[in-house]
mmCIF file of C-alpha atoms in Angstrom:
data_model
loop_
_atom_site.group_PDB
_atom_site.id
_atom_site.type_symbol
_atom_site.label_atom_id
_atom_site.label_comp_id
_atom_site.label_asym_id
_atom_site.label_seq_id
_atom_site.Cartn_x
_atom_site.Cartn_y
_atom_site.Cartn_z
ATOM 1 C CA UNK D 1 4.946 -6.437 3.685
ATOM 2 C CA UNK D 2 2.723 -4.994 0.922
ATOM 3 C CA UNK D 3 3.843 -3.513 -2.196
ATOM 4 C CA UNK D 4 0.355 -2.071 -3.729
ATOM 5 C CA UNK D 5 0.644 0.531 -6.598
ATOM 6 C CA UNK D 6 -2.036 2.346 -7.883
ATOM 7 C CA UNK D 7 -2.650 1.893 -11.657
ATOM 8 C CA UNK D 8 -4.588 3.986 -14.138
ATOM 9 C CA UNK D 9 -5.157 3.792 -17.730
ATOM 10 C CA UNK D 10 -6.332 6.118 -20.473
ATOM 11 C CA UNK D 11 -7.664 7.080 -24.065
ATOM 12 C CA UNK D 12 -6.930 3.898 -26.405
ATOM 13 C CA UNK D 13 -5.162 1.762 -24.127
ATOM 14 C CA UNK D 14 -7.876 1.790 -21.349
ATOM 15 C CA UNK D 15 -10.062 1.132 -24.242
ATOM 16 C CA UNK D 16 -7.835 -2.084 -25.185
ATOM 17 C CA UNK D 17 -7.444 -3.298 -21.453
ATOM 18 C CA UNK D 18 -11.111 -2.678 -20.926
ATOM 19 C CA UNK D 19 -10.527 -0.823 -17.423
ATOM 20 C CA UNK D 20 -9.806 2.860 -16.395
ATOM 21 C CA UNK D 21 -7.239 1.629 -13.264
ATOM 22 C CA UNK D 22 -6.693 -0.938 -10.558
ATOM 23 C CA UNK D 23 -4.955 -1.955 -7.526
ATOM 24 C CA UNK D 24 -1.870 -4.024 -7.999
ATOM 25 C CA UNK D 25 0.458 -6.165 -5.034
ATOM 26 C CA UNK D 26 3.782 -5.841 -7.301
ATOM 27 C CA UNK D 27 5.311 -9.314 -8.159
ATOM 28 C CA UNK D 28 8.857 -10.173 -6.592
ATOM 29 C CA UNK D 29 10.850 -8.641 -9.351
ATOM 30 C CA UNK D 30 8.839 -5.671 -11.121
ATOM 31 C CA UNK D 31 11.241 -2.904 -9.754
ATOM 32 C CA UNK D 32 10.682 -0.601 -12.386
ATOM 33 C CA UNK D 33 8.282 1.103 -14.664
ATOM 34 C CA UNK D 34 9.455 -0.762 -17.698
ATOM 35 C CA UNK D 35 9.412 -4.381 -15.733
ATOM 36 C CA UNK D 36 5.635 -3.337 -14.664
ATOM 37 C CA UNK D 37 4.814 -2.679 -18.031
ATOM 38 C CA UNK D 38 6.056 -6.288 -19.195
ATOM 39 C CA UNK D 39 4.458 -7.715 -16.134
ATOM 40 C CA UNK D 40 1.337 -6.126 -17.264
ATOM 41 C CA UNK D 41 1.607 -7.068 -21.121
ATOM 42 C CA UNK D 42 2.061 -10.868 -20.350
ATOM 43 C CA UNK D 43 -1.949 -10.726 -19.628
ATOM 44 C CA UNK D 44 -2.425 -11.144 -23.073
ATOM 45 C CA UNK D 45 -5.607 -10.688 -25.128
ATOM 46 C CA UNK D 46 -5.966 -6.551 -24.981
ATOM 47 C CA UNK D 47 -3.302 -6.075 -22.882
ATOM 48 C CA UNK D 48 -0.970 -6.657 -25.560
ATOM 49 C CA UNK D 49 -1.251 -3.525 -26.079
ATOM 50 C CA UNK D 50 1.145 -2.398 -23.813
ATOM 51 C CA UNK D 51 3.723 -4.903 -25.423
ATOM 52 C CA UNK D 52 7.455 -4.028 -26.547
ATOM 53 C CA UNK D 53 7.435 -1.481 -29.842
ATOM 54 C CA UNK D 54 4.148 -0.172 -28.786
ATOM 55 C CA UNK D 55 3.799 3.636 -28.508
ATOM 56 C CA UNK D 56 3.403 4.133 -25.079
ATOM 57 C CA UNK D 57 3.968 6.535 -22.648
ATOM 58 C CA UNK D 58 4.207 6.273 -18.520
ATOM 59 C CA UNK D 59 3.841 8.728 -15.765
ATOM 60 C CA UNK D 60 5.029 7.656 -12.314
ATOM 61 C CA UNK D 61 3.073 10.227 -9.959
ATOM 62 C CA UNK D 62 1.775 12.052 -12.055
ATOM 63 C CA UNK D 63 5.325 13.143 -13.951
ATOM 64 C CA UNK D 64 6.100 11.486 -17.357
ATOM 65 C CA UNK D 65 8.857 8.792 -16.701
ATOM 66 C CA UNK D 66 11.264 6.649 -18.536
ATOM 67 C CA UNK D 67 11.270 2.962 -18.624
ATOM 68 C CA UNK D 68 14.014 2.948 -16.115
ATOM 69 C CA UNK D 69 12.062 4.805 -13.225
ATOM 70 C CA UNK D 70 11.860 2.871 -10.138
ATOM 71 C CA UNK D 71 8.326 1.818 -8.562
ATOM 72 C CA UNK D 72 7.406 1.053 -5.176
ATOM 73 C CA UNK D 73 4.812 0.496 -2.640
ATOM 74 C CA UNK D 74 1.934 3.536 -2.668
ATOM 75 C CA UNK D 75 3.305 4.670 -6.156
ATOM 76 C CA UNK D 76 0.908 5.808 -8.973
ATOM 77 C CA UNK D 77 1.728 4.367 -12.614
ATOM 78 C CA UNK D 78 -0.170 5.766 -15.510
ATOM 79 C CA UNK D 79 0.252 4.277 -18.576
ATOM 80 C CA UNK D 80 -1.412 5.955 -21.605
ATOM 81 C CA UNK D 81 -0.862 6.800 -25.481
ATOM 82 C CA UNK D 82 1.232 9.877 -26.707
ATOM 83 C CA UNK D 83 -0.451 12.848 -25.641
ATOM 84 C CA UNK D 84 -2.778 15.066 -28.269
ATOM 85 C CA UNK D 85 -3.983 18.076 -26.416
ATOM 86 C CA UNK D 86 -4.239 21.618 -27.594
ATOM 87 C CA UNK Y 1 -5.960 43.056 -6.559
ATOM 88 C CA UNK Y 2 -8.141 39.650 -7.031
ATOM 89 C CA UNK Y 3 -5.555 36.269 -7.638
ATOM 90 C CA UNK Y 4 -6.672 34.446 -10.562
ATOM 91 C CA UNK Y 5 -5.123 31.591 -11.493
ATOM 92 C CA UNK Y 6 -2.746 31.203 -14.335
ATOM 93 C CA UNK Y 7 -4.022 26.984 -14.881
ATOM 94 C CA UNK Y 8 -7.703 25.830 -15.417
ATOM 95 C CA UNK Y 9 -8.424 22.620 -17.245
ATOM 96 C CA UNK Y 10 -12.288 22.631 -17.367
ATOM 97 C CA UNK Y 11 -15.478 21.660 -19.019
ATOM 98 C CA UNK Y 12 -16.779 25.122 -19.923
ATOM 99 C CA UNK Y 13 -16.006 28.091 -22.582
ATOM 100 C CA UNK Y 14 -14.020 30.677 -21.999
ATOM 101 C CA UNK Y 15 -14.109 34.724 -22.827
ATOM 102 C CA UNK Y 16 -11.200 35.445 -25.165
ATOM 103 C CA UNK Y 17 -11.698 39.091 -24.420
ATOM 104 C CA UNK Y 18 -11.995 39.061 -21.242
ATOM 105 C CA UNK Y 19 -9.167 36.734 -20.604
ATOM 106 C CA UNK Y 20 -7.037 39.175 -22.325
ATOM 107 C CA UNK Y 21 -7.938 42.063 -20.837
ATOM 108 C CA UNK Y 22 -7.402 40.646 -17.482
ATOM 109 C CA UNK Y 23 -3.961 39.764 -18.330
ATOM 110 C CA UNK Y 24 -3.161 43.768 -18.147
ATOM 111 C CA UNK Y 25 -5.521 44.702 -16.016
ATOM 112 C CA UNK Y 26 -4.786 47.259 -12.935
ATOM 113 C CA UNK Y 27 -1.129 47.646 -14.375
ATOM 114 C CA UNK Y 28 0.644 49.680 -16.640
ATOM 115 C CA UNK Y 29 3.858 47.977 -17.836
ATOM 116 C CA UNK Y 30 2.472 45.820 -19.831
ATOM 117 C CA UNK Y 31 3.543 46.330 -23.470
ATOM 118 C CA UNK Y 32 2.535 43.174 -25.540
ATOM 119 C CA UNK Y 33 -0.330 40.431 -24.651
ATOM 120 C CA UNK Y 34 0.130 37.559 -27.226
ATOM 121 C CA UNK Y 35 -2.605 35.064 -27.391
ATOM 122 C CA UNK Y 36 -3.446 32.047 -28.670
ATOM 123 C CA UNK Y 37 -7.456 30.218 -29.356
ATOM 124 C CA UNK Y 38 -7.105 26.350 -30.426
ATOM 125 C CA UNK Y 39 -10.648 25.567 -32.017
ATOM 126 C CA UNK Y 40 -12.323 22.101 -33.256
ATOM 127 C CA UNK Y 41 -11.977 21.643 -37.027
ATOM 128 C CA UNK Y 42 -14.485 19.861 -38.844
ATOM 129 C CA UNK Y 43 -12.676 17.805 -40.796
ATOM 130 C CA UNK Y 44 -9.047 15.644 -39.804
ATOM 131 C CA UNK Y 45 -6.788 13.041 -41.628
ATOM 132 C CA UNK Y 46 -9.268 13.186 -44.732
ATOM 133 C CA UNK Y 47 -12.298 12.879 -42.488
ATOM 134 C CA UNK Y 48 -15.176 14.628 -41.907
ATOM 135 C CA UNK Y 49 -15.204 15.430 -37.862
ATOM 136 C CA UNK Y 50 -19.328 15.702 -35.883
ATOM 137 C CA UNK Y 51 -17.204 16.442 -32.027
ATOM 138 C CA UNK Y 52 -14.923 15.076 -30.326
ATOM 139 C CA UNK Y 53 -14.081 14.330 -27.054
ATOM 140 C CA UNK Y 54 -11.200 15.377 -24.968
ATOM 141 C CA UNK Y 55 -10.123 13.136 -22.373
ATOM 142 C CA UNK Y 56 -7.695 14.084 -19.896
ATOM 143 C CA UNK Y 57 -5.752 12.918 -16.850
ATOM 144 C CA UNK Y 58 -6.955 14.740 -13.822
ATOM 145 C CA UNK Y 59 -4.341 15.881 -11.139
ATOM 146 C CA UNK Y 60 -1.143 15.496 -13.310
ATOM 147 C CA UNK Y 61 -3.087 17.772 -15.963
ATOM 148 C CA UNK Y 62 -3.274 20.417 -13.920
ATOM 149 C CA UNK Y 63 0.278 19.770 -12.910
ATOM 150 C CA UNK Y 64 1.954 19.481 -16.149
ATOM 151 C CA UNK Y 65 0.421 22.859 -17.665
ATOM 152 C CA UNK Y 66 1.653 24.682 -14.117
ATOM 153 C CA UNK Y 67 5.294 23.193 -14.719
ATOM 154 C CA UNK Y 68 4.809 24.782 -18.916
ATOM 155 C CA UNK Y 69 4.333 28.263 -16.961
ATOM 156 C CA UNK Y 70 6.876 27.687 -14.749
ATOM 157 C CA UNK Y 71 9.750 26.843 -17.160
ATOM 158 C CA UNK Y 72 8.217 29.868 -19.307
ATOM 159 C CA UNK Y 73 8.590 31.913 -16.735
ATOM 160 C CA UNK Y 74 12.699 31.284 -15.777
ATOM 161 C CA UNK Y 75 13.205 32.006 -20.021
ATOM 162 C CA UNK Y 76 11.341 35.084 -20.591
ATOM 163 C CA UNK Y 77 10.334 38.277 -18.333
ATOM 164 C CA UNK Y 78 6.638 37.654 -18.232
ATOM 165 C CA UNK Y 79 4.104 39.590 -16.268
ATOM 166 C CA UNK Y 80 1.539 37.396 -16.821
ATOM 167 C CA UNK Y 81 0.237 33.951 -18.180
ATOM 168 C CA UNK Y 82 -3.397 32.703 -18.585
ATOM 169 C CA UNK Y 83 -3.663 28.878 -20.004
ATOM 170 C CA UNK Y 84 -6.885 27.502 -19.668
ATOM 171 C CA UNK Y 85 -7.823 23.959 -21.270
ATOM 172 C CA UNK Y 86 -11.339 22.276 -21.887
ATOM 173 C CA UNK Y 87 -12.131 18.884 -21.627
ATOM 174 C CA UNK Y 88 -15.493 16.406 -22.726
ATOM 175 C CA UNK Y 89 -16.958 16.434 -25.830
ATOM 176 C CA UNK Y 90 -16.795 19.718 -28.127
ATOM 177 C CA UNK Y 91 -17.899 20.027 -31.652
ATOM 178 C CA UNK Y 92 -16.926 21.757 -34.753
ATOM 179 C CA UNK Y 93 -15.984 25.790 -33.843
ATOM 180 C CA UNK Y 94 -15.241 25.659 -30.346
ATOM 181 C CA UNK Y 95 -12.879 26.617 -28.435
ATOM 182 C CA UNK Y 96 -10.204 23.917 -27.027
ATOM 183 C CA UNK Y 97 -7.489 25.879 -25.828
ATOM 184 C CA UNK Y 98 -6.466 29.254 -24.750
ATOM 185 C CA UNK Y 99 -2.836 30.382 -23.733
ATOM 186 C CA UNK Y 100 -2.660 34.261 -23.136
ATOM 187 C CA UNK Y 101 0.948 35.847 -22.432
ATOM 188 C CA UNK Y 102 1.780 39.485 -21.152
ATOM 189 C CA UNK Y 103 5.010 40.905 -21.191
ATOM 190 C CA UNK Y 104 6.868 44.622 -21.647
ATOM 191 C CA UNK Y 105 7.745 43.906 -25.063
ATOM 192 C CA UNK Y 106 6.317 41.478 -28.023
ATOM 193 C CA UNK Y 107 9.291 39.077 -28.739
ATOM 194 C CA UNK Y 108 8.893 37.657 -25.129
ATOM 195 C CA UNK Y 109 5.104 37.254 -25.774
ATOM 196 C CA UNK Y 110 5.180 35.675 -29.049
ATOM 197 C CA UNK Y 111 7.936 33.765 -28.292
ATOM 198 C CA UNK Y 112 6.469 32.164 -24.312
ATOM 199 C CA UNK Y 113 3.195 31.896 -26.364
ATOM 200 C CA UNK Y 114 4.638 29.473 -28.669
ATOM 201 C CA UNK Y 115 6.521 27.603 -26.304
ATOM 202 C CA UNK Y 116 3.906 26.968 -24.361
ATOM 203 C CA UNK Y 117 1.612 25.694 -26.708
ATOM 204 C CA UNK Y 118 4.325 23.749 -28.243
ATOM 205 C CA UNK Y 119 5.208 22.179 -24.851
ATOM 206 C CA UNK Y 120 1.427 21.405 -23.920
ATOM 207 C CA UNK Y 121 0.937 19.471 -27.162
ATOM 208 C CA UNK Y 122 3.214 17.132 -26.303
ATOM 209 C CA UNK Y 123 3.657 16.723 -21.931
ATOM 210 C CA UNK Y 124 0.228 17.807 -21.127
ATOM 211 C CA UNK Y 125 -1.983 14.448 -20.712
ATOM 212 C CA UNK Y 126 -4.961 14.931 -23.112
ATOM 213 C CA UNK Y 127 -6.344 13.119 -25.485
ATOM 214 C CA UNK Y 128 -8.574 13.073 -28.410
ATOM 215 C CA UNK Y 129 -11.378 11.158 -29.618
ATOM 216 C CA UNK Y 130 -13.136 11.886 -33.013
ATOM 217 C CA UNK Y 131 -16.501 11.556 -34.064
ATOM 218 C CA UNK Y 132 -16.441 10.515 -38.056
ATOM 219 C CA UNK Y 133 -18.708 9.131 -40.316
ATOM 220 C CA UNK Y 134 -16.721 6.101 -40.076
ATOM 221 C CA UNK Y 135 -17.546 5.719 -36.302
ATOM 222 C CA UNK Y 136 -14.979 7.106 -33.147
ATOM 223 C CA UNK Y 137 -11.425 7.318 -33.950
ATOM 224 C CA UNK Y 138 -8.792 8.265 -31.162
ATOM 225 C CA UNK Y 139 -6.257 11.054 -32.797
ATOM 226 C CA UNK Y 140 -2.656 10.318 -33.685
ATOM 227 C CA UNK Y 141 0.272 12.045 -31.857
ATOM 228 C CA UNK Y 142 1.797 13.811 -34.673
ATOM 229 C CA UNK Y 143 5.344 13.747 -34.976
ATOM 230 C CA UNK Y 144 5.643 17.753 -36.027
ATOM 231 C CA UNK Y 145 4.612 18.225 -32.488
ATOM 232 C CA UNK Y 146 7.821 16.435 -31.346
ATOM 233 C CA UNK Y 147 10.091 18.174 -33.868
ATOM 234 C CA UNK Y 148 8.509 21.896 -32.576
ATOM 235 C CA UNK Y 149 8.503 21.083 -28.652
ATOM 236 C CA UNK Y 150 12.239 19.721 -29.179
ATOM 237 C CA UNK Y 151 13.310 23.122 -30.973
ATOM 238 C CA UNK Y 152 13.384 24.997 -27.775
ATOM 239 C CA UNK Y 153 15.635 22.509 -26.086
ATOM 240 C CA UNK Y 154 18.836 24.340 -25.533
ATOM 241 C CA UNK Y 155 22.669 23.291 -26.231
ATOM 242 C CA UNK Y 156 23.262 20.007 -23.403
ATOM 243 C CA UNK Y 157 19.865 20.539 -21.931
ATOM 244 C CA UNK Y 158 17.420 17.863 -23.954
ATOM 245 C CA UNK Y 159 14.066 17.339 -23.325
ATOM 246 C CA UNK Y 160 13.592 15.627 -19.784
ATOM 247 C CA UNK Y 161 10.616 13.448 -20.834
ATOM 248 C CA UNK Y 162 12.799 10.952 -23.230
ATOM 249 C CA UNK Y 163 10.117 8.914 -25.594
ATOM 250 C CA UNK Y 164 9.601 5.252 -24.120
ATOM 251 C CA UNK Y 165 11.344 4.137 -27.569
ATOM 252 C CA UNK Y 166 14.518 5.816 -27.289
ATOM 253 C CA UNK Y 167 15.088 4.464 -24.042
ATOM 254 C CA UNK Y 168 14.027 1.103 -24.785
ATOM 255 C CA UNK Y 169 16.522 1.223 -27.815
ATOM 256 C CA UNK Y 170 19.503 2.115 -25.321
ATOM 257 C CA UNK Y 171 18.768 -0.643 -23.448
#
């Protein structure tokens, strides 16, 4: 069984990662967007930037989401910087 | 009567006037159209600003401005709402942003006008990057945009997209 999510990154922290998105098999334990988000910082090096006490945002689907939101198989994660539109 | 749709994130300028007018067009109980034009400044944060350039998030951009309308919409009798949003790079003097709201009376259209703009600076995914002297700069979320979104929340309702911080802190 395959648990692939979709991921996409934008503004300054697809800047610091040095990608735009990807395709990610979810490790035995990531069960949420806050777990994925560790998961991810642990790359090191730019990805740090998605560390603990950064400003971050997520949207799961395409709908801003909470830490505590739970991610599966076919999902799409966005992770991204506060919003400054308008 | 012609649909036209009440969303468009795109690339290209707009007609102020004519985006007004259409929003009483071919009806006559509309008493108050309330608009608002974002433009680009030229200067920011102390710096002098050449363009910028608006990245966005396509798909839940689109989505996030139709869900502003929506919730617009169920507080205030509208009878009609124009936002349209441009993305890519703009310079000093143009237009970013334009949210257009029709209604039988002005306190409704001032006050949906505000709210909506309020509510798209802070839940619709865009993003700026300045041009400065001092080479590209992304732009800070300001915090004034959190305290004027979070004014509209009513008594026990809250604003449904809690900041990553606050729920890490509850943790």
């Amino acid at each position: 069984m395959t648990t692939k999510v979709k991921l996409l990154y934008f503004a300054s922290l697809r800047e610091a990662v040095g990608k735009s998105g990807e395709e990610l098999e979810l490790p035995a334990g990531v069960e949420t967007v806050g777990a994925l988000r560790a998961h991810l910082a642990q790359r090191g090096d730019g990805w740090q930037a998605l560390a603990a006490g950064r400003n971050v945002r997520a949207a799961l689907n395409q709908h801003m989401v909470g830490a505590e939101a739970a991610v599966g198989a076919g999902d799409e994660v966005a992770f991204f910087p506060p919003v400054t539109g308008g | 009567m012609e649909m036209r749709p009440e969303v468009s994130v795109q690339e290209a300028d707009f007609d102020v006037g004519g985006e007004m007018a259409a929003l009483s067009m071919d009806r006559n109980d509309v008493g108050a159209v309330a608009s608002f034009v974002g433009l680009v400044r030229d200067v920011n944060d102390g710096s002098g600003v050449r363009a910028m350039t608006l990245e966005h998030y396509p798909g839940m951009t689109e989505r996030s401005l139709e869900e502003i309308v929506a919730q617009a919409r169920a507080r205030w009798p509208l009878l009609g709402v124009r936002v349209i949003h441009r993305y890519g790079r703009l310079e000093p003097a143009d237009r970013i942003v334009f949210v257009g709201v029709a209604s039988a009376h002005r306190g409704a259209a001032f006050a949906a006008c505000e709210f909506i703009m309020d509510y798209l600076k802070t839940r619709a995914p865009f993003w700026k990057c300045e041009e400065t002297p001092h080479g590209a700069r992304w732009v800070d979320a300001r915090e004034a945009d959190d305290s004027a979104a979070a004014r509209w929340a009513e008594e026990g309702e809250g604003v449904d997209d809690v900041s990553w911080d606050e729920i890490e802190q509850r943790r």
